[in-house]
mmCIF file of C-alpha atoms in Angstrom:
data_model
loop_
_atom_site.group_PDB
_atom_site.id
_atom_site.type_symbol
_atom_site.label_atom_id
_atom_site.label_comp_id
_atom_site.label_asym_id
_atom_site.label_seq_id
_atom_site.Cartn_x
_atom_site.Cartn_y
_atom_site.Cartn_z
ATOM 1 C CA MET A 1 -0.168 -0.026 -0.253
ATOM 2 C CA THR A 2 1.148 3.372 -0.717
ATOM 3 C CA ARG A 3 1.611 5.971 2.245
ATOM 4 C CA ASP A 4 -1.848 7.924 1.688
ATOM 5 C CA GLN A 5 -3.530 4.319 1.374
ATOM 6 C CA ARG A 6 -1.910 3.544 5.089
ATOM 7 C CA LYS A 7 -2.803 6.740 6.421
ATOM 8 C CA LYS A 8 -6.400 6.277 5.389
ATOM 9 C CA MET A 9 -6.486 2.903 6.497
ATOM 10 C CA LEU A 10 -5.159 3.774 9.823
ATOM 11 C CA ILE A 11 -8.019 6.390 10.552
ATOM 12 C CA LEU A 12 -10.423 3.669 9.614
ATOM 13 C CA MET A 13 -8.744 1.316 12.134
ATOM 14 C CA ILE A 14 -9.138 3.912 14.728
ATOM 15 C CA ASN A 15 -12.549 4.661 14.081
ATOM 16 C CA MET A 16 -13.488 0.805 14.251
ATOM 17 C CA PHE A 17 -11.211 0.359 17.029
ATOM 18 C CA ILE A 18 -13.166 3.176 19.441
ATOM 19 C CA ALA A 19 -16.742 2.166 18.056
ATOM 20 C CA ILE A 20 -16.116 -1.702 19.277
ATOM 21 C CA GLY A 21 -14.165 -0.814 22.242
ATOM 22 C CA SER A 22 -16.766 1.352 23.497
ATOM 23 C CA PHE A 23 -19.278 -1.584 23.260
ATOM 24 C CA GLY A 24 -16.326 -4.010 24.631
ATOM 25 C CA ILE A 25 -15.996 -2.128 27.701
ATOM 26 C CA ILE A 26 -19.692 -3.622 28.996
ATOM 27 C CA ILE A 27 -18.861 -7.218 28.152
ATOM 28 C CA PRO A 28 -17.520 -8.233 31.369
ATOM 29 C CA ILE A 29 -20.299 -6.644 33.554
ATOM 30 C CA LEU A 30 -23.304 -7.753 31.375
ATOM 31 C CA PRO A 31 -23.914 -11.099 33.443
ATOM 32 C CA ALA A 32 -23.743 -9.279 36.948
ATOM 33 C CA TYR A 33 -25.980 -6.273 35.537
ATOM 34 C CA LEU A 34 -28.593 -8.210 34.270
ATOM 35 C CA LYS A 35 -28.611 -10.357 37.701
ATOM 36 C CA SER A 36 -28.752 -6.735 39.520
ATOM 37 C CA ILE A 37 -32.312 -6.109 37.572
ATOM 38 C CA GLY A 38 -33.774 -9.623 37.653
ATOM 39 C CA GLU A 39 -32.969 -10.666 34.145
ATOM 40 C CA GLY A 40 -31.263 -14.039 32.855
ATOM 41 C CA GLY A 41 -30.492 -15.874 29.563
ATOM 42 C CA THR A 42 -33.532 -14.700 27.858
ATOM 43 C CA ALA A 43 -32.866 -11.066 28.626
ATOM 44 C CA ALA A 44 -29.329 -11.416 27.311
ATOM 45 C CA GLY A 45 -30.333 -13.235 23.936
ATOM 46 C CA LEU A 46 -33.170 -10.396 23.405
ATOM 47 C CA MET A 47 -30.628 -7.682 23.952
ATOM 48 C CA ILE A 48 -28.430 -8.853 21.052
ATOM 49 C CA ALA A 49 -31.197 -10.097 19.068
ATOM 50 C CA ILE A 50 -32.937 -6.695 19.096
ATOM 51 C CA PHE A 51 -29.582 -5.041 18.181
ATOM 52 C CA ALA A 52 -29.240 -7.220 15.263
ATOM 53 C CA GLY A 53 -33.017 -6.570 14.306
ATOM 54 C CA ALA A 54 -32.522 -3.074 14.037
ATOM 55 C CA GLN A 55 -29.217 -3.563 11.818
ATOM 56 C CA LEU A 56 -31.510 -5.872 9.749
ATOM 57 C CA VAL A 57 -33.928 -3.306 9.118
ATOM 58 C CA VAL A 58 -31.601 -0.516 8.421
ATOM 59 C CA SER A 59 -28.772 -2.340 6.720
ATOM 60 C CA PRO A 60 -30.205 -2.423 3.117
ATOM 61 C CA ILE A 61 -31.338 1.262 3.427
ATOM 62 C CA ALA A 62 -27.691 2.216 4.898
ATOM 63 C CA GLY A 63 -25.950 0.448 2.215
ATOM 64 C CA LYS A 64 -27.836 2.303 -0.572
ATOM 65 C CA TRP A 65 -27.032 5.445 1.491
ATOM 66 C CA THR A 66 -23.512 4.680 1.655
ATOM 67 C CA ASP A 67 -23.289 4.713 -2.269
ATOM 68 C CA GLN A 68 -25.484 7.466 -2.425
ATOM 69 C CA TYR A 69 -24.439 10.197 0.199
ATOM 70 C CA GLY A 70 -20.919 8.906 0.814
ATOM 71 C CA ARG A 71 -18.941 6.836 3.255
ATOM 72 C CA ARG A 72 -17.961 9.871 5.616
ATOM 73 C CA LYS A 73 -21.672 10.868 6.253
ATOM 74 C CA MET A 74 -22.629 7.256 7.297
ATOM 75 C CA ILE A 75 -19.658 6.767 9.383
ATOM 76 C CA ILE A 76 -20.138 9.868 11.321
ATOM 77 C CA SER A 77 -23.790 9.144 11.571
ATOM 78 C CA GLY A 78 -23.319 5.439 12.934
ATOM 79 C CA LEU A 79 -20.701 6.280 15.454
ATOM 80 C CA SER A 80 -23.434 9.018 16.762
ATOM 81 C CA GLY A 81 -26.138 6.474 17.138
ATOM 82 C CA LEU A 82 -23.699 3.982 18.928
ATOM 83 C CA ALA A 83 -22.455 6.761 21.528
ATOM 84 C CA LEU A 84 -26.314 7.809 22.145
ATOM 85 C CA SER A 85 -27.289 4.123 22.651
ATOM 86 C CA MET A 86 -24.760 3.752 25.468
ATOM 87 C CA PHE A 87 -25.926 7.097 27.001
ATOM 88 C CA VAL A 88 -29.505 5.375 27.169
ATOM 89 C CA PHE A 89 -28.182 2.143 28.580
ATOM 90 C CA TYR A 90 -26.429 4.233 31.397
ATOM 91 C CA PHE A 91 -29.233 6.383 32.527
ATOM 92 C CA SER A 92 -32.064 3.472 32.990
ATOM 93 C CA ASP A 93 -32.529 0.267 34.861
ATOM 94 C CA SER A 94 -35.613 -0.423 33.000
ATOM 95 C CA ILE A 95 -35.348 -3.470 30.778
ATOM 96 C CA ILE A 96 -37.522 -2.025 28.153
ATOM 97 C CA VAL A 97 -35.332 1.073 27.819
ATOM 98 C CA LEU A 98 -32.354 -1.196 27.617
ATOM 99 C CA TYR A 99 -34.025 -2.772 24.584
ATOM 100 C CA ILE A 100 -34.762 0.628 23.332
ATOM 101 C CA SER A 101 -30.993 1.587 23.602
ATOM 102 C CA ARG A 102 -30.197 -1.855 21.674
ATOM 103 C CA VAL A 103 -32.585 -0.585 18.981
ATOM 104 C CA ILE A 104 -30.518 2.685 18.846
ATOM 105 C CA GLY A 105 -27.226 0.895 18.633
ATOM 106 C CA GLY A 106 -28.226 -1.376 15.984
ATOM 107 C CA ILE A 107 -29.144 1.343 13.796
ATOM 108 C CA GLY A 108 -25.716 2.803 14.559
ATOM 109 C CA ALA A 109 -24.194 -0.102 13.715
ATOM 110 C CA ALA A 110 -26.076 -0.712 10.392
ATOM 111 C CA LEU A 111 -24.802 2.951 9.157
ATOM 112 C CA LEU A 112 -21.189 2.304 10.174
ATOM 113 C CA VAL A 113 -20.017 -0.962 9.332
ATOM 114 C CA PRO A 114 -21.015 -0.965 5.262
ATOM 115 C CA ALA A 115 -19.587 2.465 5.241
ATOM 116 C CA ILE A 116 -16.271 1.319 6.374
ATOM 117 C CA PHE A 117 -15.966 -1.769 4.412
ATOM 118 C CA ALA A 118 -16.984 0.481 1.158
ATOM 119 C CA TYR A 119 -14.393 2.732 2.150
ATOM 120 C CA VAL A 120 -11.678 0.192 2.125
ATOM 121 C CA ALA A 121 -13.083 -1.057 -1.168
ATOM 122 C CA ASP A 122 -12.614 2.544 -2.251
ATOM 123 C CA ILE A 123 -8.963 2.862 -1.294
ATOM 124 C CA THR A 124 -7.682 -0.568 -2.154
ATOM 125 C CA THR A 125 -7.132 -2.856 -5.263
ATOM 126 C CA MET A 126 -8.557 -6.204 -5.711
ATOM 127 C CA ASP A 127 -5.436 -7.866 -4.715
ATOM 128 C CA GLN A 128 -5.088 -5.355 -1.608
ATOM 129 C CA ARG A 129 -8.824 -5.978 -0.870
ATOM 130 C CA ALA A 130 -8.307 -9.017 1.587
ATOM 131 C CA LYS A 131 -5.282 -7.556 3.510
ATOM 132 C CA GLY A 132 -7.534 -4.056 3.907
ATOM 133 C CA ASN A 133 -10.339 -5.932 5.435
ATOM 134 C CA SER A 134 -8.332 -8.037 7.560
ATOM 135 C CA TYR A 135 -6.894 -4.662 8.842
ATOM 136 C CA ILE A 136 -10.312 -3.577 9.685
ATOM 137 C CA SER A 137 -11.199 -7.143 11.487
ATOM 138 C CA ALA A 138 -8.124 -6.701 13.297
ATOM 139 C CA ALA A 139 -9.093 -3.246 14.665
ATOM 140 C CA MET A 140 -12.564 -4.798 15.961
ATOM 141 C CA SER A 141 -10.743 -7.392 17.662
ATOM 142 C CA LEU A 142 -8.314 -4.983 19.209
ATOM 143 C CA GLY A 143 -11.464 -3.042 20.430
ATOM 144 C CA ILE A 144 -12.697 -6.376 22.026
ATOM 145 C CA VAL A 145 -9.121 -6.800 23.628
ATOM 146 C CA ILE A 146 -8.985 -3.473 25.130
ATOM 147 C CA GLY A 147 -12.457 -2.811 25.919
ATOM 148 C CA PRO A 148 -13.280 -5.671 27.990
ATOM 149 C CA GLY A 149 -9.892 -5.309 29.974
ATOM 150 C CA VAL A 150 -10.792 -1.619 30.928
ATOM 151 C CA GLY A 151 -14.320 -2.634 31.595
ATOM 152 C CA GLY A 152 -13.207 -5.317 34.037
ATOM 153 C CA PHE A 153 -11.240 -2.639 36.067
ATOM 154 C CA LEU A 154 -13.872 -0.156 35.938
ATOM 155 C CA ALA A 155 -16.317 -2.250 37.511
ATOM 156 C CA ASP A 156 -14.383 -2.159 40.540
ATOM 157 C CA PHE A 157 -15.544 1.537 40.884
ATOM 158 C CA GLY A 158 -19.285 0.726 39.877
ATOM 159 C CA LEU A 159 -21.137 -1.703 37.857
ATOM 160 C CA LYS A 160 -22.534 1.220 35.509
ATOM 161 C CA VAL A 161 -19.129 2.962 35.328
ATOM 162 C CA PRO A 162 -18.071 1.239 32.248
ATOM 163 C CA LEU A 163 -21.347 2.147 30.637
ATOM 164 C CA LEU A 164 -20.707 5.889 31.018
ATOM 165 C CA VAL A 165 -17.037 5.522 29.835
ATOM 166 C CA SER A 166 -18.496 3.457 26.864
ATOM 167 C CA ALA A 167 -20.822 6.461 25.897
ATOM 168 C CA ILE A 168 -18.097 9.086 26.494
ATOM 169 C CA VAL A 169 -15.482 6.960 24.227
ATOM 170 C CA GLY A 170 -18.425 7.122 21.715
ATOM 171 C CA VAL A 171 -18.567 10.737 21.604
ATOM 172 C CA VAL A 172 -14.658 10.982 21.274
ATOM 173 C CA ALA A 173 -15.177 8.756 17.909
ATOM 174 C CA VAL A 174 -17.693 11.297 16.432
ATOM 175 C CA ILE A 175 -15.469 14.174 17.065
ATOM 176 C CA PHE A 176 -12.375 12.493 15.781
ATOM 177 C CA SER A 177 -14.056 11.394 12.708
ATOM 178 C CA THR A 178 -15.821 14.650 11.912
ATOM 179 C CA PHE A 179 -12.305 16.402 11.787
ATOM 180 C CA VAL A 180 -10.052 13.820 10.519
ATOM 181 C CA LEU A 181 -12.148 11.632 8.024
ATOM 182 C CA LYS A 182 -12.073 12.479 4.476
ATOM 183 C CA GLU A 183 -14.646 11.369 1.572
ATOM 184 C CA SER A 184 -13.209 8.278 -0.385
ATOM 185 C CA MET A 185 -16.096 7.927 -2.982
ATOM 186 C CA GLY A 186 -15.468 8.956 -6.604
ATOM 187 C CA THR A 187 -18.003 10.428 -8.876
ATOM 188 C CA ASP A 188 -18.744 7.032 -10.543
ATOM 189 C CA SER A 189 -19.050 4.960 -7.206
ATOM 190 C CA TYR A 190 -22.605 5.173 -7.029
ATOM 191 C CA VAL A 191 -25.296 3.409 -9.021
ATOM 192 C CA PRO A 192 -28.740 4.891 -8.662
ATOM 193 C CA GLU A 193 -31.323 2.533 -7.586
ATOM 194 C CA ASP A 194 -35.138 2.931 -6.174
ATOM 195 C CA ASP A 195 -34.490 3.717 -2.600
ATOM 196 C CA SER A 196 -38.407 3.668 -2.221
ATOM 197 C CA GLU A 197 -38.254 -0.191 -2.466
ATOM 198 C CA PRO A 198 -39.322 -2.346 0.864
ATOM 199 C CA MET A 199 -36.601 -4.064 2.644
ATOM 200 C CA ILE A 200 -37.919 -7.236 1.764
ATOM 201 C CA LYS A 201 -37.785 -6.698 -1.969
ATOM 202 C CA LYS A 202 -34.114 -5.301 -1.523
ATOM 203 C CA LEU A 203 -33.192 -8.403 0.369
ATOM 204 C CA GLY A 204 -34.972 -10.415 -2.731
ATOM 205 C CA GLN A 205 -32.665 -8.565 -5.169
ATOM 206 C CA SER A 206 -29.657 -10.374 -3.268
ATOM 207 C CA PHE A 207 -30.628 -13.811 -4.363
ATOM 208 C CA THR A 208 -29.384 -13.001 -8.073
ATOM 209 C CA LYS A 209 -26.357 -11.507 -7.078
ATOM 210 C CA PRO A 210 -23.036 -13.589 -7.488
ATOM 211 C CA TYR A 211 -22.241 -13.177 -3.964
ATOM 212 C CA PHE A 212 -25.734 -14.655 -2.633
ATOM 213 C CA ILE A 213 -23.975 -18.027 -1.292
ATOM 214 C CA PRO A 214 -21.382 -16.220 0.806
ATOM 215 C CA LEU A 215 -24.205 -14.297 2.128
ATOM 216 C CA VAL A 216 -25.833 -17.444 3.097
ATOM 217 C CA ILE A 217 -22.922 -18.737 4.649
ATOM 218 C CA ILE A 218 -22.621 -15.556 6.839
ATOM 219 C CA LEU A 219 -26.318 -15.768 8.060
ATOM 220 C CA VAL A 220 -25.872 -19.549 8.954
ATOM 221 C CA MET A 221 -22.366 -18.832 10.628
ATOM 222 C CA SER A 222 -23.502 -15.931 12.514
ATOM 223 C CA PHE A 223 -26.454 -17.803 13.887
ATOM 224 C CA GLY A 224 -24.046 -20.668 15.492
ATOM 225 C CA LEU A 225 -21.369 -18.173 16.542
ATOM 226 C CA MET A 226 -23.956 -15.542 18.246
ATOM 227 C CA ALA A 227 -25.713 -18.579 19.974
ATOM 228 C CA TYR A 228 -22.307 -19.362 21.615
ATOM 229 C CA GLU A 229 -21.302 -15.818 22.322
ATOM 230 C CA SER A 230 -24.531 -14.490 23.435
ATOM 231 C CA VAL A 231 -24.581 -16.707 26.551
ATOM 232 C CA LEU A 232 -20.655 -17.192 27.028
ATOM 233 C CA GLY A 233 -20.359 -14.878 29.960
ATOM 234 C CA LEU A 234 -23.593 -16.209 31.664
ATOM 235 C CA PHE A 235 -22.265 -19.983 30.917
ATOM 236 C CA VAL A 236 -18.938 -19.238 32.605
ATOM 237 C CA ASP A 237 -20.482 -17.490 35.593
ATOM 238 C CA ASN A 238 -22.935 -20.315 36.348
ATOM 239 C CA GLN A 239 -20.753 -23.286 35.445
ATOM 240 C CA PHE A 240 -17.144 -22.141 36.817
ATOM 241 C CA GLY A 241 -18.226 -19.291 39.153
ATOM 242 C CA ALA A 242 -16.318 -16.704 36.818
ATOM 243 C CA THR A 243 -16.238 -12.924 38.066
ATOM 244 C CA PRO A 244 -16.486 -9.958 35.485
ATOM 245 C CA LYS A 245 -12.460 -9.961 35.656
ATOM 246 C CA ASP A 246 -12.372 -13.679 34.558
ATOM 247 C CA ILE A 247 -14.798 -12.832 31.624
ATOM 248 C CA ALA A 248 -12.404 -9.892 31.119
ATOM 249 C CA ILE A 249 -9.576 -11.848 30.795
ATOM 250 C CA MET A 250 -11.005 -14.594 28.581
ATOM 251 C CA VAL A 251 -12.542 -12.215 26.062
ATOM 252 C CA THR A 252 -9.023 -10.168 26.133
ATOM 253 C CA ALA A 253 -6.761 -13.083 25.455
ATOM 254 C CA THR A 254 -9.038 -14.405 22.686
ATOM 255 C CA GLY A 255 -8.976 -11.116 21.108
ATOM 256 C CA ILE A 256 -5.292 -10.793 21.446
ATOM 257 C CA VAL A 257 -5.137 -14.234 19.430
ATOM 258 C CA SER A 258 -7.813 -12.667 16.935
ATOM 259 C CA VAL A 259 -5.590 -9.470 16.080
ATOM 260 C CA ILE A 260 -2.330 -11.174 15.775
ATOM 261 C CA VAL A 261 -4.163 -13.717 13.072
ATOM 262 C CA GLN A 262 -5.854 -11.033 11.488
ATOM 263 C CA LEU A 263 -2.950 -8.764 11.108
ATOM 264 C CA PHE A 264 -0.112 -11.709 9.879
ATOM 265 C CA ALA A 265 -2.093 -14.877 8.841
ATOM 266 C CA VAL A 266 -5.405 -14.173 6.893
ATOM 267 C CA ASP A 267 -3.612 -12.529 3.866
ATOM 268 C CA ARG A 268 -1.100 -15.397 3.758
ATOM 269 C CA LEU A 269 -3.439 -18.113 3.850
ATOM 270 C CA VAL A 270 -5.925 -16.739 1.632
ATOM 271 C CA GLY A 271 -2.952 -16.134 -0.849
ATOM 272 C CA ARG A 272 -2.144 -19.794 -0.824
ATOM 273 C CA PHE A 273 -5.090 -21.443 -0.404
ATOM 274 C CA GLY A 274 -7.850 -19.253 -1.750
ATOM 275 C CA GLU A 275 -10.834 -17.729 0.212
ATOM 276 C CA ALA A 276 -13.142 -20.707 -0.325
ATOM 277 C CA ALA A 277 -10.796 -23.207 0.871
ATOM 278 C CA VAL A 278 -9.833 -21.183 3.879
ATOM 279 C CA LEU A 279 -13.521 -20.766 4.517
ATOM 280 C CA THR A 280 -14.207 -24.429 4.514
ATOM 281 C CA ILE A 281 -11.208 -25.477 6.813
ATOM 282 C CA PHE A 282 -12.028 -23.075 9.553
ATOM 283 C CA LEU A 283 -15.637 -23.565 9.531
ATOM 284 C CA GLY A 284 -14.516 -27.154 10.494
ATOM 285 C CA VAL A 285 -12.186 -25.832 12.847
ATOM 286 C CA ALA A 286 -15.009 -23.834 14.594
ATOM 287 C CA ALA A 287 -17.531 -26.677 14.382
ATOM 288 C CA GLY A 288 -14.941 -28.501 16.418
ATOM 289 C CA GLY A 289 -14.413 -25.933 18.856
ATOM 290 C CA PHE A 290 -18.305 -26.187 19.753
ATOM 291 C CA LEU A 291 -18.001 -29.964 20.152
ATOM 292 C CA LEU A 292 -15.171 -29.689 22.645
ATOM 293 C CA SER A 293 -17.001 -26.798 24.703
ATOM 294 C CA LEU A 294 -19.732 -29.429 25.638
ATOM 295 C CA VAL A 295 -17.240 -31.657 27.341
ATOM 296 C CA ALA A 296 -14.755 -29.079 28.880
ATOM 297 C CA PRO A 297 -14.648 -29.827 32.508
ATOM 298 C CA THR A 298 -12.815 -26.645 33.770
ATOM 299 C CA TYR A 299 -12.581 -23.065 33.320
ATOM 300 C CA GLU A 300 -9.054 -23.439 31.760
ATOM 301 C CA MET A 301 -10.168 -25.857 29.268
ATOM 302 C CA PHE A 302 -13.158 -24.007 28.163
ATOM 303 C CA PHE A 303 -10.744 -20.921 28.032
ATOM 304 C CA VAL A 304 -8.662 -22.945 25.352
ATOM 305 C CA VAL A 305 -11.627 -24.124 23.472
ATOM 306 C CA THR A 306 -13.093 -20.446 23.246
ATOM 307 C CA THR A 307 -9.946 -19.326 22.104
ATOM 308 C CA ILE A 308 -9.805 -21.932 19.224
ATOM 309 C CA ILE A 309 -13.702 -20.816 18.273
ATOM 310 C CA PHE A 310 -12.565 -17.032 18.078
ATOM 311 C CA LEU A 311 -9.278 -17.877 15.993
ATOM 312 C CA SER A 312 -11.555 -19.563 13.544
ATOM 313 C CA THR A 313 -14.199 -16.513 13.275
ATOM 314 C CA SER A 314 -11.226 -13.859 13.068
ATOM 315 C CA ILE A 315 -10.324 -15.479 9.976
ATOM 316 C CA LEU A 316 -13.614 -16.272 8.762
ATOM 317 C CA ARG A 317 -15.213 -12.794 8.910
ATOM 318 C CA PRO A 318 -12.585 -10.939 6.691
ATOM 319 C CA VAL A 319 -12.602 -13.635 4.226
ATOM 320 C CA LEU A 320 -16.268 -13.687 3.657
ATOM 321 C CA THR A 321 -16.357 -9.887 3.296
ATOM 322 C CA THR A 322 -13.530 -10.062 0.719
ATOM 323 C CA LEU A 323 -15.371 -12.586 -1.232
ATOM 324 C CA ILE A 324 -18.396 -10.463 -1.239
ATOM 325 C CA SER A 325 -16.146 -7.288 -1.989
ATOM 326 C CA LYS A 326 -14.421 -9.022 -4.970
ATOM 327 C CA LEU A 327 -17.597 -10.219 -6.495
ATOM 328 C CA ALA A 328 -19.375 -6.797 -5.877
ATOM 329 C CA GLY A 329 -18.246 -4.807 -8.456
ATOM 330 C CA ASN A 330 -19.188 -1.301 -8.498
ATOM 331 C CA GLU A 331 -21.989 -1.847 -5.918
ATOM 332 C CA GLN A 332 -19.992 -1.999 -2.628
ATOM 333 C CA GLY A 333 -22.373 -0.152 -0.467
ATOM 334 C CA PHE A 334 -25.204 -2.409 -1.306
ATOM 335 C CA ALA A 335 -23.186 -5.493 -1.178
ATOM 336 C CA MET A 336 -21.754 -4.445 2.297
ATOM 337 C CA GLY A 337 -25.225 -3.632 3.354
ATOM 338 C CA MET A 338 -26.518 -7.122 2.452
ATOM 339 C CA ASN A 339 -23.366 -8.522 4.189
ATOM 340 C CA ASN A 340 -24.690 -6.669 7.382
ATOM 341 C CA ALA A 341 -27.868 -7.634 6.766
ATOM 342 C CA TYR A 342 -27.449 -11.247 6.272
ATOM 343 C CA MET A 343 -25.367 -11.262 9.406
ATOM 344 C CA SER A 344 -28.235 -9.514 11.150
ATOM 345 C CA ILE A 345 -30.554 -12.321 10.596
ATOM 346 C CA GLY A 346 -28.330 -14.620 12.028
ATOM 347 C CA ASN A 347 -27.697 -12.363 14.910
ATOM 348 C CA ILE A 348 -31.326 -12.369 15.637
ATOM 349 C CA LEU A 349 -32.117 -15.825 15.405
ATOM 350 C CA GLY A 350 -29.138 -17.376 17.114
ATOM 351 C CA PRO A 351 -29.147 -15.166 20.572
ATOM 352 C CA LEU A 352 -32.811 -15.157 20.703
ATOM 353 C CA LEU A 353 -32.821 -19.137 20.470
ATOM 354 C CA ALA A 354 -29.590 -19.526 22.662
ATOM 355 C CA GLY A 355 -31.316 -17.406 25.367
ATOM 356 C CA LEU A 356 -34.509 -19.418 25.369
ATOM 357 C CA LEU A 357 -32.551 -22.630 25.350
ATOM 358 C CA TYR A 358 -30.098 -21.691 28.004
ATOM 359 C CA ASP A 359 -32.966 -21.095 30.452
ATOM 360 C CA ILE A 360 -33.951 -24.596 29.719
ATOM 361 C CA HIS A 361 -30.408 -26.325 30.087
ATOM 362 C CA ILE A 362 -27.065 -24.434 29.835
ATOM 363 C CA THR A 363 -25.642 -26.730 27.205
ATOM 364 C CA TYR A 364 -28.281 -26.295 24.559
ATOM 365 C CA PRO A 365 -27.081 -23.350 23.108
ATOM 366 C CA PHE A 366 -23.881 -25.138 22.208
ATOM 367 C CA ILE A 367 -25.348 -27.854 20.830
ATOM 368 C CA LEU A 368 -27.388 -25.416 18.422
ATOM 369 C CA GLY A 369 -24.335 -23.801 17.331
ATOM 370 C CA LEU A 370 -22.411 -27.027 16.337
ATOM 371 C CA ILE A 371 -25.461 -28.078 14.435
ATOM 372 C CA VAL A 372 -25.815 -24.832 12.290
ATOM 373 C CA LEU A 373 -21.933 -24.619 11.814
ATOM 374 C CA VAL A 374 -21.702 -28.184 10.472
ATOM 375 C CA ILE A 375 -24.758 -27.036 8.253
ATOM 376 C CA THR A 376 -22.340 -24.062 7.110
ATOM 377 C CA MET A 377 -19.459 -26.131 6.332
ATOM 378 C CA GLY A 378 -21.741 -28.434 4.114
ATOM 379 C CA VAL A 379 -23.059 -25.293 2.193
ATOM 380 C CA SER A 380 -19.439 -23.852 1.899
ATOM 381 C CA ILE A 381 -17.924 -27.450 0.461
ATOM 382 C CA ALA A 382 -21.081 -27.512 -2.298
ATOM 383 C CA TRP A 383 -20.509 -23.869 -3.320
ATOM 384 C CA LYS A 384 -16.725 -24.251 -3.548
ATOM 385 C CA GLY A 385 -17.392 -27.444 -5.839
ATOM 386 C CA LYS A 386 -19.828 -25.549 -7.915
ATOM 387 C CA SER A 387 -17.571 -22.668 -8.470
ATOM 388 C CA ASN A 388 -14.690 -25.167 -9.435
ATOM 389 C CA LYS A 389 -17.262 -26.740 -11.999
ATOM 390 C CA LEU A 390 -18.017 -23.310 -13.519
ATOM 391 C CA ALA A 391 -14.582 -22.159 -13.821
ATOM 392 C CA THR A 392 -13.699 -25.488 -15.632
ATOM 393 C CA ILE A 393 -16.507 -25.081 -17.966
ATOM 394 C CA LYS A 394 -15.431 -21.741 -18.980
ATOM 395 C CA GLN A 395 -12.083 -22.363 -19.389
ATOM 396 C CA GLY A 396 -13.025 -25.389 -21.808
#
């Protein structure tokens, strides 16, 4: 990358780091916080599902707006929504108001994420795309590394202190972006489409896109992964007596692994094996991790299993994003919006069912995640085989 590309990439990484870090701050305190207001697994699942539901509704529109109005405006708007959601979260102990805060946060994420990945597509070549996306994913992982560690420390000063700090950090991100971020979209980047179409029809348009199968894989993978992540803190608290600091250490350590892998391994793996092969391999690794989580007898063993799962997802996410971006051509905003939308569908169903199943038996969410990841791996293998067959026919 050129010096100018590296500078812009750094700004995007800082934006993503601040946004994700401000949310990561609250991760260690969620189990104790929900207990303090008399809530459990169902509420934990609903909080994530509602956030993802708002993303789902807004993402198709946000993707179009990213192409129409520019990446910069959407990034700043998204960061503002995330900051506002944290302030609402901090100033209320009502579960209904907390759900409302999750709606606001979901809208903010829907505006932010496709705009950042579309920005990456603007400033990178096709060959640089995987590396650029892995850098953004690394910034997300670094936010999860730093955020929970800070949250576990701040919880000693009061259970709600991490929420206030998260909101303030979000405001810092908005100010930073307003003064530093420049627009990346060229005059030929936007392909006009009818914004009056309903969301269902926009989702229907994705069925005919060349990146439809990777979108389906994102949906099913997200379903399984969020079923795991949504009850992770509750599980280790219930099963092993983990404290907010224990949860913070687990999330921080697995996040460090994710950052290292995304910075130094993803680009090399894709260059050697190709996106489709890497996708299939690490879906299998993630499924194996889910299987091991069912039999892990101690906190330490569960820690190792969680690291394996997070390592796999740290590779899968940028690889899928890169596949979609390469196949999207001149409609990067719409494609990234669909990426977000399909991920949101999985993020809605996974936590919702996981929360309900957790309240029945604490191992059921992990069994659910294992099943859907195995299905995802099957879809990936079938798609890879079909793609190879079409390539052979074209060459012939």
